[in-house]
Coordinates of C-alpha atoms in Angstrom, one line a residue:
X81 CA -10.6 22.6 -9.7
X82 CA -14.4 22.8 -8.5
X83 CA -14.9 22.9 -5.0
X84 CA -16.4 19.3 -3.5
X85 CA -18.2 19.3 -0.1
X86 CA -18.3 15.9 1.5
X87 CA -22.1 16.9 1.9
X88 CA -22.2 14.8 -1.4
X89 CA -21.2 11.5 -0.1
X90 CA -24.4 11.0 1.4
X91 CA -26.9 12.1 -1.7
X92 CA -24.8 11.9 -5.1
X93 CA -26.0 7.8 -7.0
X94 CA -23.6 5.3 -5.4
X95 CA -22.9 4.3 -8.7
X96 CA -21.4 7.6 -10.0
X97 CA -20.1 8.7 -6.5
X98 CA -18.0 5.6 -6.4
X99 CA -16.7 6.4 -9.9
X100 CA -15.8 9.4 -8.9
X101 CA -14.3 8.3 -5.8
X102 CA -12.7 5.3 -7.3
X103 CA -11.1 6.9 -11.0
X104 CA -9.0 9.7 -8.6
X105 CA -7.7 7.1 -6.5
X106 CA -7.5 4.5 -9.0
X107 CA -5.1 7.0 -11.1
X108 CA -2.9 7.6 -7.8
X109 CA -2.5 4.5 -6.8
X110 CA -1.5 3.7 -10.7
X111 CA 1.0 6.5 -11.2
X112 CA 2.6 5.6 -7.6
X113 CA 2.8 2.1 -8.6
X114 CA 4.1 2.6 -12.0
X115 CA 7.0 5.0 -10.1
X116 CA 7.6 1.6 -8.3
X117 CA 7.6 -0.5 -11.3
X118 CA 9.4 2.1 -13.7
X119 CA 11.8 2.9 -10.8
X120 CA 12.7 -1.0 -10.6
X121 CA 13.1 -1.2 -14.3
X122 CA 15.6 1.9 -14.4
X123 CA 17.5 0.3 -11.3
X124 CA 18.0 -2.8 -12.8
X125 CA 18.7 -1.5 -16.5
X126 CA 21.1 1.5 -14.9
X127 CA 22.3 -0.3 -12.0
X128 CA 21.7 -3.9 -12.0
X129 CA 19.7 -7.3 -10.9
X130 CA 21.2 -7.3 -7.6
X131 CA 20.2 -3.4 -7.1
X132 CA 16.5 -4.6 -7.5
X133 CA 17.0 -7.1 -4.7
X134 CA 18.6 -5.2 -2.1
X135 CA 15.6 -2.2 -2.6
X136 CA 13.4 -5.3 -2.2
X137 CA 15.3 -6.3 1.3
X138 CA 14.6 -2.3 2.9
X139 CA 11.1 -2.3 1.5
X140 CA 10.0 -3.9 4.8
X141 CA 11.3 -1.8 7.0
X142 CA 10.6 1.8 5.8
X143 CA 7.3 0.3 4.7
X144 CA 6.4 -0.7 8.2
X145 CA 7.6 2.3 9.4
X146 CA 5.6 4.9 6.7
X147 CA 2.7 2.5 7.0
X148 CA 2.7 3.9 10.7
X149 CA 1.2 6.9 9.3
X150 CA -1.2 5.2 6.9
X151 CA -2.3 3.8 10.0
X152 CA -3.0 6.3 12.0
X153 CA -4.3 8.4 8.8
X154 CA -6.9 5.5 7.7
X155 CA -8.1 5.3 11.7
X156 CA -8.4 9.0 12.4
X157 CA -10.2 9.3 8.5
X158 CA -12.9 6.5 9.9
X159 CA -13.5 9.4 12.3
X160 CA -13.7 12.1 10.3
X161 CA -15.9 10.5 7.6
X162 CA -18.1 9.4 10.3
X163 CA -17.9 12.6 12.2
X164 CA -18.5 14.9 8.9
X165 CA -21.6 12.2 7.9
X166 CA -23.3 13.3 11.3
X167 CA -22.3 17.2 11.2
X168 CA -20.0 16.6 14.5
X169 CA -17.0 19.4 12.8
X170 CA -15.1 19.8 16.4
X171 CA -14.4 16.3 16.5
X172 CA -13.0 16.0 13.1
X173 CA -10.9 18.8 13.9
X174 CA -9.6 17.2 17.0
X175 CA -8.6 13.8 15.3
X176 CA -7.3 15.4 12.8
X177 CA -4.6 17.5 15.2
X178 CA -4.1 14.1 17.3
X179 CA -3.3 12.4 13.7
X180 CA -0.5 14.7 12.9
X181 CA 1.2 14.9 16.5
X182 CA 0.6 11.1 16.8
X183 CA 2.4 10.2 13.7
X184 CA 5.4 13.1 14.0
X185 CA 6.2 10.9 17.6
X186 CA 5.6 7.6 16.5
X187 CA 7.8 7.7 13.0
X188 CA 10.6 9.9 14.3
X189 CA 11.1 7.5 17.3
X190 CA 10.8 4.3 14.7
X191 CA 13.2 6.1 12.4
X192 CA 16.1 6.4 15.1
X193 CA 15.4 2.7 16.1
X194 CA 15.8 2.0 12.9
X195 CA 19.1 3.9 12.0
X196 CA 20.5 2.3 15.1
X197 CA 19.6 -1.5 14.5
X198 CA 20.6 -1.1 10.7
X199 CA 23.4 -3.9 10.8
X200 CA 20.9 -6.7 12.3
X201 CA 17.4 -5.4 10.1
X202 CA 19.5 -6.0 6.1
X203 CA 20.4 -9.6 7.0
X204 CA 17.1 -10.3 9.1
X205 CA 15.3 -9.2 5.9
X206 CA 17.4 -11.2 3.4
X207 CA 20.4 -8.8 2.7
X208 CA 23.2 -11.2 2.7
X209 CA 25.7 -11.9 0.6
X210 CA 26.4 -9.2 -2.4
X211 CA 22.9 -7.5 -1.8
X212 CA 24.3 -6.1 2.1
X213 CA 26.2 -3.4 1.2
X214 CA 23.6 -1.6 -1.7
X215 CA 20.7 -2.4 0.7
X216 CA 22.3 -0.6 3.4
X217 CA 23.0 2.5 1.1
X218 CA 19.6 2.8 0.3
X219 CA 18.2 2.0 3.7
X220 CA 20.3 4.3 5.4
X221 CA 18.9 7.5 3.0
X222 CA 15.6 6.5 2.5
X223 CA 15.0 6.4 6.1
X224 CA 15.4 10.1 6.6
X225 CA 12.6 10.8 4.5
X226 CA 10.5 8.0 5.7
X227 CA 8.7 10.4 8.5
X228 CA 7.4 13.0 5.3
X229 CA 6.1 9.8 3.8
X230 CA 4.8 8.6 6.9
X231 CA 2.4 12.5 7.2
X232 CA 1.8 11.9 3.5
X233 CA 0.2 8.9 4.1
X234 CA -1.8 10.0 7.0
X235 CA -3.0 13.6 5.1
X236 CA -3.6 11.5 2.0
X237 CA -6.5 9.5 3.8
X238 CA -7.8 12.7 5.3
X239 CA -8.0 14.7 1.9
X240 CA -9.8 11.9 0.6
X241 CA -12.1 11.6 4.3
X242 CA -13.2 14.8 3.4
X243 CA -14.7 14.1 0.0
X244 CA -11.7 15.6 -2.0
X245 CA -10.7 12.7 -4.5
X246 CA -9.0 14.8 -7.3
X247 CA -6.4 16.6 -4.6
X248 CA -5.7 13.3 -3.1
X249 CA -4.8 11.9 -6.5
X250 CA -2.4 14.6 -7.3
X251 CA -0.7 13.7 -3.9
X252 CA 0.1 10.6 -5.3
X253 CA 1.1 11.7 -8.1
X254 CA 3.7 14.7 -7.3
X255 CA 6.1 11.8 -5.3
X256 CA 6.2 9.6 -8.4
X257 CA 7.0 12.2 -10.9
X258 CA 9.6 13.8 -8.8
X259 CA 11.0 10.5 -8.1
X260 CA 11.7 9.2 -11.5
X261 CA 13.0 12.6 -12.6
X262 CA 14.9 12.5 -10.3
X263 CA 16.1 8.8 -10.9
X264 CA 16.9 10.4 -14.3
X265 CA 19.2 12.7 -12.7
X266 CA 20.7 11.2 -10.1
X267 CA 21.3 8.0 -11.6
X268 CA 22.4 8.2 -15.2
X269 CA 23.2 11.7 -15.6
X270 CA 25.0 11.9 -12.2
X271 CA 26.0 8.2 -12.0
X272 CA 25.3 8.1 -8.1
X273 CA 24.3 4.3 -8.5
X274 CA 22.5 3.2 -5.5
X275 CA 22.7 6.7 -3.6
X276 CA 21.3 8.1 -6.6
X277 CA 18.0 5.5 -6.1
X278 CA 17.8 6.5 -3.0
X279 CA 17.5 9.9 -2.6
X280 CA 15.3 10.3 -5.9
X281 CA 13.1 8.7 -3.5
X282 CA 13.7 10.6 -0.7
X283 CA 13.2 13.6 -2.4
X284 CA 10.1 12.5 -4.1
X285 CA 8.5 12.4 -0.6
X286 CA 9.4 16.0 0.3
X287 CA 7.7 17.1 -3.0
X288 CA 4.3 15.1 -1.8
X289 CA 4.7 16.6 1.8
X290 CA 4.9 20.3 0.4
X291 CA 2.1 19.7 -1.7
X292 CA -0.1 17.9 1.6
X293 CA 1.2 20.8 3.6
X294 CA -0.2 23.7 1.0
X295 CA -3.8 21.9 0.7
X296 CA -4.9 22.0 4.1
X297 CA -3.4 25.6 4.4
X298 CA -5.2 26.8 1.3
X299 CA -9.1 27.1 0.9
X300 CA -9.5 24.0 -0.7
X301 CA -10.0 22.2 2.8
X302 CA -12.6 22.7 5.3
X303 CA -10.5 20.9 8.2
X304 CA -8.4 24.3 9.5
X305 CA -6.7 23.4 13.0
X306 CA -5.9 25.4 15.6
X307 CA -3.0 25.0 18.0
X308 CA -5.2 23.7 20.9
X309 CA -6.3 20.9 18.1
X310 CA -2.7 19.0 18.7
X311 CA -3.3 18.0 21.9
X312 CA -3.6 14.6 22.4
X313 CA -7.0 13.1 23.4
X314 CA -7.1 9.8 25.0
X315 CA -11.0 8.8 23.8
X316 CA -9.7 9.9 20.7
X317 CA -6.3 8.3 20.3
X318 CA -8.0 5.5 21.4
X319 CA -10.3 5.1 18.6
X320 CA -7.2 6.0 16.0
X321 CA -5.3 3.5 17.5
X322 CA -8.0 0.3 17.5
X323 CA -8.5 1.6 14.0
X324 CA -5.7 2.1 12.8
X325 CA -4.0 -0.7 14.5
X326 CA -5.8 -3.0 11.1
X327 CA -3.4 -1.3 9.2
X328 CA -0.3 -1.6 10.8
X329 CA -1.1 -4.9 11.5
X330 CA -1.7 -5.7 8.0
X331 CA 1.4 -3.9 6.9
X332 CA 3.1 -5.2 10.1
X333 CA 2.4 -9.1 8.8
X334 CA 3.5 -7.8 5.3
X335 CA 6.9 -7.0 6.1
X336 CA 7.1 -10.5 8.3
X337 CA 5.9 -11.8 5.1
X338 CA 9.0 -10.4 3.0
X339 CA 11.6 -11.4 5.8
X340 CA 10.2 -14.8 5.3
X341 CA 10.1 -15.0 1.3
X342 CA 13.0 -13.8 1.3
X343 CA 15.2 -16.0 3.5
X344 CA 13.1 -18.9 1.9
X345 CA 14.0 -17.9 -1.5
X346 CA 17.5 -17.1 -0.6
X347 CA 18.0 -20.6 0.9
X348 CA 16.2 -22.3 -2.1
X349 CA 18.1 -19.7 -5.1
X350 CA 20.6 -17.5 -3.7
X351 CA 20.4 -13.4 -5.1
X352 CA 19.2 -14.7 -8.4
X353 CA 15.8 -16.2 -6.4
X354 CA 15.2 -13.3 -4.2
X355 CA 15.6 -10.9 -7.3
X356 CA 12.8 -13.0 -8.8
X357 CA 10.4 -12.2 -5.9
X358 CA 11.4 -8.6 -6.1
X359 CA 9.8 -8.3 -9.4
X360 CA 6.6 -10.4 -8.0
X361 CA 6.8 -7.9 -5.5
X362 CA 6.7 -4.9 -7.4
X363 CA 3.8 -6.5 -10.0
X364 CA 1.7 -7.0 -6.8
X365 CA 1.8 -3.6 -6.0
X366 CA 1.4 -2.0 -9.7
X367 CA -1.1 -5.1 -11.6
X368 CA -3.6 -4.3 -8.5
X369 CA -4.0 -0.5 -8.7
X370 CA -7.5 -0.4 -9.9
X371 CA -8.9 -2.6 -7.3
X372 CA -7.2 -1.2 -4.4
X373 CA -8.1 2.2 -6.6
X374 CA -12.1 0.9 -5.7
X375 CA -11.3 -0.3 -2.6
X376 CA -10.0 3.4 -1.6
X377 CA -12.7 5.3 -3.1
X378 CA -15.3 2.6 -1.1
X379 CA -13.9 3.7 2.0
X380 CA -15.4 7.5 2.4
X381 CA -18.8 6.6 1.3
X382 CA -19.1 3.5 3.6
X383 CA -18.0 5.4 6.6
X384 CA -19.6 9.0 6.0
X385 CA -23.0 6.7 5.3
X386 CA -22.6 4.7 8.4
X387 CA -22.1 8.0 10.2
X388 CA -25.5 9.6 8.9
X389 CA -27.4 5.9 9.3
X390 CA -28.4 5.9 5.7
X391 CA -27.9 2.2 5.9
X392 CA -29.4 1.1 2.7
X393 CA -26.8 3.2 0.8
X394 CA -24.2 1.3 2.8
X395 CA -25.2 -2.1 1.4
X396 CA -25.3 -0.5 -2.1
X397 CA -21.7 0.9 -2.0
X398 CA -20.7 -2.9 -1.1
X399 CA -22.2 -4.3 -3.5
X400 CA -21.2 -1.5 -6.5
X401 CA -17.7 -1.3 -4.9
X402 CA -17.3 -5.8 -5.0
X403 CA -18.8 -6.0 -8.8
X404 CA -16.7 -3.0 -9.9
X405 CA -13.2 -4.1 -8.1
X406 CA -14.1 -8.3 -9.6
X407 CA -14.4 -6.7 -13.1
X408 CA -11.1 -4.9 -12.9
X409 CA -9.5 -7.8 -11.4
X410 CA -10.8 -10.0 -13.9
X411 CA -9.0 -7.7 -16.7
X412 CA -5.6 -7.8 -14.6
X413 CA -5.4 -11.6 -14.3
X414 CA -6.3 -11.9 -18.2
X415 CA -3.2 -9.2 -18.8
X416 CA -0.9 -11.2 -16.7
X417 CA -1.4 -14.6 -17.7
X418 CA -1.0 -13.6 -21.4
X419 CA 2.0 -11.5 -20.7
X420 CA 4.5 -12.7 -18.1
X421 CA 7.3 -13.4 -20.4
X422 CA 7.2 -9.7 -21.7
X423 CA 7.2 -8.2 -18.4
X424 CA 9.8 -9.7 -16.8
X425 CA 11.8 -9.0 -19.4
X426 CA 11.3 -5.2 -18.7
X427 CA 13.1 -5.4 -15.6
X428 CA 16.2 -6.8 -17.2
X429 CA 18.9 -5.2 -18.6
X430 CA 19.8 -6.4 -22.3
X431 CA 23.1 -4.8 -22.2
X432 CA 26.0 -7.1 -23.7
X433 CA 28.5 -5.5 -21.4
X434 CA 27.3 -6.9 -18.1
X435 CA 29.2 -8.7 -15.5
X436 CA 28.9 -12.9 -15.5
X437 CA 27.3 -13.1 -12.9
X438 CA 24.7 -10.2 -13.5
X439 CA 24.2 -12.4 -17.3
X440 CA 23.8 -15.8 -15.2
X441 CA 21.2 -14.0 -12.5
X442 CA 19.3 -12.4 -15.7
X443 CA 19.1 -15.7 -17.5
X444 CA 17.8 -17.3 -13.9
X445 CA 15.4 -14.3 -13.4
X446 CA 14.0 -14.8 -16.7
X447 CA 13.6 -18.6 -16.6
X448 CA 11.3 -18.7 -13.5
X449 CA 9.7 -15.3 -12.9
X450 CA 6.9 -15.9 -15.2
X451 CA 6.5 -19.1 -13.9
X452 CA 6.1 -17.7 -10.6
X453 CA 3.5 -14.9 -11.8
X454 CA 0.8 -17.5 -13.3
X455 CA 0.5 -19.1 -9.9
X456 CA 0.7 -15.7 -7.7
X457 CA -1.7 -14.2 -9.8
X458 CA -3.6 -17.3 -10.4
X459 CA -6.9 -16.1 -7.8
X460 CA -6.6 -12.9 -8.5
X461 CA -10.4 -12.8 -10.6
X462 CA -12.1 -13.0 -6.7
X463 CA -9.8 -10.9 -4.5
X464 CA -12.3 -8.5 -4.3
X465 CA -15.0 -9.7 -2.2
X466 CA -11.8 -10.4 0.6
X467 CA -10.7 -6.6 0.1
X468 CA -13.8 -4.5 -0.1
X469 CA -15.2 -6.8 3.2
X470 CA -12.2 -5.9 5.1
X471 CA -12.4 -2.7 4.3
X472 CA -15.8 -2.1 5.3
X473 CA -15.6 -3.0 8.6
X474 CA -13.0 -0.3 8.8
X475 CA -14.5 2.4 7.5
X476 CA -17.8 1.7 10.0
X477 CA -15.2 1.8 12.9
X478 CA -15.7 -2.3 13.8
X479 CA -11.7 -3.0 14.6
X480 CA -11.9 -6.3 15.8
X481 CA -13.7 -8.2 12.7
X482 CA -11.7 -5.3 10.2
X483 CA -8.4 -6.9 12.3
X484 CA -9.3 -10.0 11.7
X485 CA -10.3 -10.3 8.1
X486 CA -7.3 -8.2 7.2
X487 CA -4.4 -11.1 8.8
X488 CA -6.8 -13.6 7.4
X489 CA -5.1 -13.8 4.0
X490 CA -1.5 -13.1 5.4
X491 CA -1.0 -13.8 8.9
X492 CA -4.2 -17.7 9.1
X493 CA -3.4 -18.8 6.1
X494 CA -0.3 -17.4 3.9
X495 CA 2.2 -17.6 6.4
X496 CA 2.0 -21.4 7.2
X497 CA 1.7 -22.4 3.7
X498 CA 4.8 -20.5 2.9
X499 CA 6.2 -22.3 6.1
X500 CA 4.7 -25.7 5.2
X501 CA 4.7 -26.3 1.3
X502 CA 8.3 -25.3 0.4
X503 CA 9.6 -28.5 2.6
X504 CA 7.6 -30.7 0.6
X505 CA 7.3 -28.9 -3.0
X506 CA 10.2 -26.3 -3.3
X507 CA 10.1 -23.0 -5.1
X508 CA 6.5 -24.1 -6.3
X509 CA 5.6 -24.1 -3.5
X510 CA 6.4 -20.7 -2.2
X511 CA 4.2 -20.0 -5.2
X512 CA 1.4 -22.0 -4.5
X513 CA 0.8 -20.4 -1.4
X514 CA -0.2 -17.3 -2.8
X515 CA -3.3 -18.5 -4.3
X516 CA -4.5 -21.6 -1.9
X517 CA -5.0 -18.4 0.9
X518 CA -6.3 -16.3 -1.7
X519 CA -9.3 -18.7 -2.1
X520 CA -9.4 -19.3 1.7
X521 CA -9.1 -15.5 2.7
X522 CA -12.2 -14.6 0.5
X523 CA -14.7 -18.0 1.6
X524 CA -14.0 -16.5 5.2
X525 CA -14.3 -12.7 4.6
X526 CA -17.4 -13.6 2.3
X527 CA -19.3 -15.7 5.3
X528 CA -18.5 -12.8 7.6
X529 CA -19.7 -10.1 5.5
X530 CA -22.9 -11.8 4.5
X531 CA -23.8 -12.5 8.0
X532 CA -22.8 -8.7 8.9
X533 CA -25.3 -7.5 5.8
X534 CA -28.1 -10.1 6.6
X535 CA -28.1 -9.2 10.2
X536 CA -26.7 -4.8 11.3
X537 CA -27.2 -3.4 7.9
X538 CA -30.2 -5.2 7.1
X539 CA -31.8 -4.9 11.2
X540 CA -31.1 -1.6 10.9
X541 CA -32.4 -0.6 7.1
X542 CA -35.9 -1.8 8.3
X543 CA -36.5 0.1 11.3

């Protein structure tokens, strides 16, 4: 693999950089999702409905807590991008230390809170009735590996802070492999049922973690630490942490979000309803990979820009990053209102064989999950003006408006709807609320950003 300098952020065509950028971290993000999607679909063939749900429940709570390190990863790589963009090398060292120790005491703590509390988080979350007992199996395992997942994260935004696309990808992609091989193995060959789920994940993320480690031993990486580089630095922390502090909030309202669904759909369905929301959940994260794909290859050329005060190039990468995310996102919501029928059925097992009450949860899940994904999906064509803005505003180190317009979607508007419409609509509307904030989210982030073009990036452009 050629060697990239992060030199080329700042001179390579926005157009071709983002590409380039954008095509790594699109393919990541697309095998990682399909190892979500594919895992599902071999969970519920090999294992059942009900299996799906309860990995649904404890996707909150290891999310939160590995999103911990995406946090601190995606604040300390604003800093490095930034720092890199105006040749300042000690301090991208330095942050770079501080992210490591940070997220080592941060998720190990988390992870014991976790283990302890683990009989009041699976109900809290929706894991009552026949989904308890798998969710706790998996929970309990999957948290152990939760803190390599949680450094994965965080070196994942750093390889790709320092210009490095192609070795970021393959991060992404070594977890996913290793995972459904391992599902293979575990799972049917083994017949280890829910255990066997859980620790194909697990070891999936020791298999990124080894790979992370390796690349910023090798040559490949110009960040090479010293001991004195993992001592914390309070300016420094400070940064990562109003930073980073977007992203755990926006994964922080995300798992709120799931504890909510899922109680609501419990209460409205039962299992069958909540399993129907797991598969939502999973099409979320897989249907969306090439605009978050964009969104992550935006964020290194915005910040290292920003950093060297080429200003102009800033407004070009949001503009190139918004029309190239819209188009993708136009293709996705074509593909899913055509198809929703077809995909749900991949999750469901068409064995003969099945319990009754697997056969009456199938025949539910199949009734209103597609449904369910026209209306989710239904706004999906202009989600990108709400993502890239938000994630500008990161990568140029602003946390308050970056904080803000990330919870605008979620935590303004989603969140009360969900709270509001189910009294008066039922199920449909738990649906509906997906898109009504969809269309709210981007008016507000798309005011915001224009004023923050028309007014910083254009002020500052001219002089």
């Amino acid at each position: 693999m050629a060697k990239v300098s992060s030199d080329q952020l700042g001179t390579e065509p926005i157009g071709k950089l983002l590409i380039k950028q954008a095509v790594p971290a699109s393919i990541g993000i697309l095998v990682m999702s399909l190892n979500v999607l594919v895992d599902s679909i071999f969970v519920g063939n090999w294992i059942g409905s009900i299996a799906i749900a309860a990995i649904n429940v404890v996707l909150p709570v290891s999310f939160f807590i590995a999103a911990l390190g995406m946090a601190i990863g995606i604040g300390g790589s604003s800093i490095i991008s930034r720092a890199l963009g105006a040749n300042n090398k000690e301090k991208a060292l330095k942050t770079f230390g501080n992210q490591i120790t940070l997220t080592l005491l941060v998720t190990i703590s988390m992870v014991a809170l976790g283990l302890y509390f683990v009989d009041d988080l699976i109900p809290a979350f929706g894991g009552k009735g026949t989904i308890f007992d798998p969710a706790k199996i998996y929970y309990t395992i999957i948290l152990y590996g939760v803190p390599f997942l949680a450094l994965c994260m965080m070196g994942n935004t750093v390889i790709r802070a320092e210009g490095k696309p192609k070795f970021a990808m393959i991060a992404m992609i070594i977890p996913s492999v290793g995972n459904l091989l391992m599902d293979y193995i575990f799972i049917y060959v083994f017949d280890w049922g829910m255990h066997g789920a859980a620790w194909a994940t697990t070891v999936g993320y020791l298999m990124c973690f080894g790979y992370i480690f390796y690349f910023f031993l090798s040559k490949n990486s110009e960040l090479k630490i010293n001991l004195p580089h993992f001592g914390l630095n309070m300016p420094i922390l400070k940064e990562i942490g109003s930073l980073g502090f977007v992203t755990l909030a926006r994964q922080a309202v995300t798992s709120i979000t799931y504890l909510l669904m899922n109680n609501i759909l419990f209460n409205l369905g039962g299992e069958a309803m909540v399993a129907v929301y797991a598969i939502i959940g999973r099409m979320l994260m897989f249907a969306l990979f090439p605009v978050f794909g964009v969104t992550q290859g935006f964020l290194p050329i915005a910040g290292f820009n920003y950093g060297a005060l080429r200003y102009n190039r800033v407004k070009e990468s949001i503009y190139t990053a918004i029309k190239y995310a819209a188009l993708v996102a136009t293709l996705v919501f074509i593909g899913l209102m055509v198809f929703p029928e077809a995909i749900t059925s991949l999750f469901l097992s068409s064995r003969e064989d099945l319990p009754p009450e697997e056969l009456i949860t199938n025949a539910f899940v199949l009734e209103h999950a597609p449904t369910a994904m026209r209306w989710v999906f239904a706004a999906t064509p202009i989600i990108a003006l709400q993502l890239i803005g938000a994630a500008y505003f990161q990568a140029v180190g602003k946390a308050i408006p970056a904080l803000l317009l990330t919870l605008t979607r979620q935590g303004f508007f989603f969140i009360p709807l969900i709270l509001i419409l189910p009294s008066f609509l039922g199920e449909l509307g738990v649906w509906l609320s997906f898109p009504i904030a969809d269309v709210l989210a981007t008016i507000v982030t798309g005011i915001y950003l224009g004023k923050e073009i028309k007014t910083k990036l254009q002020v500052s452009a001219d002089t």
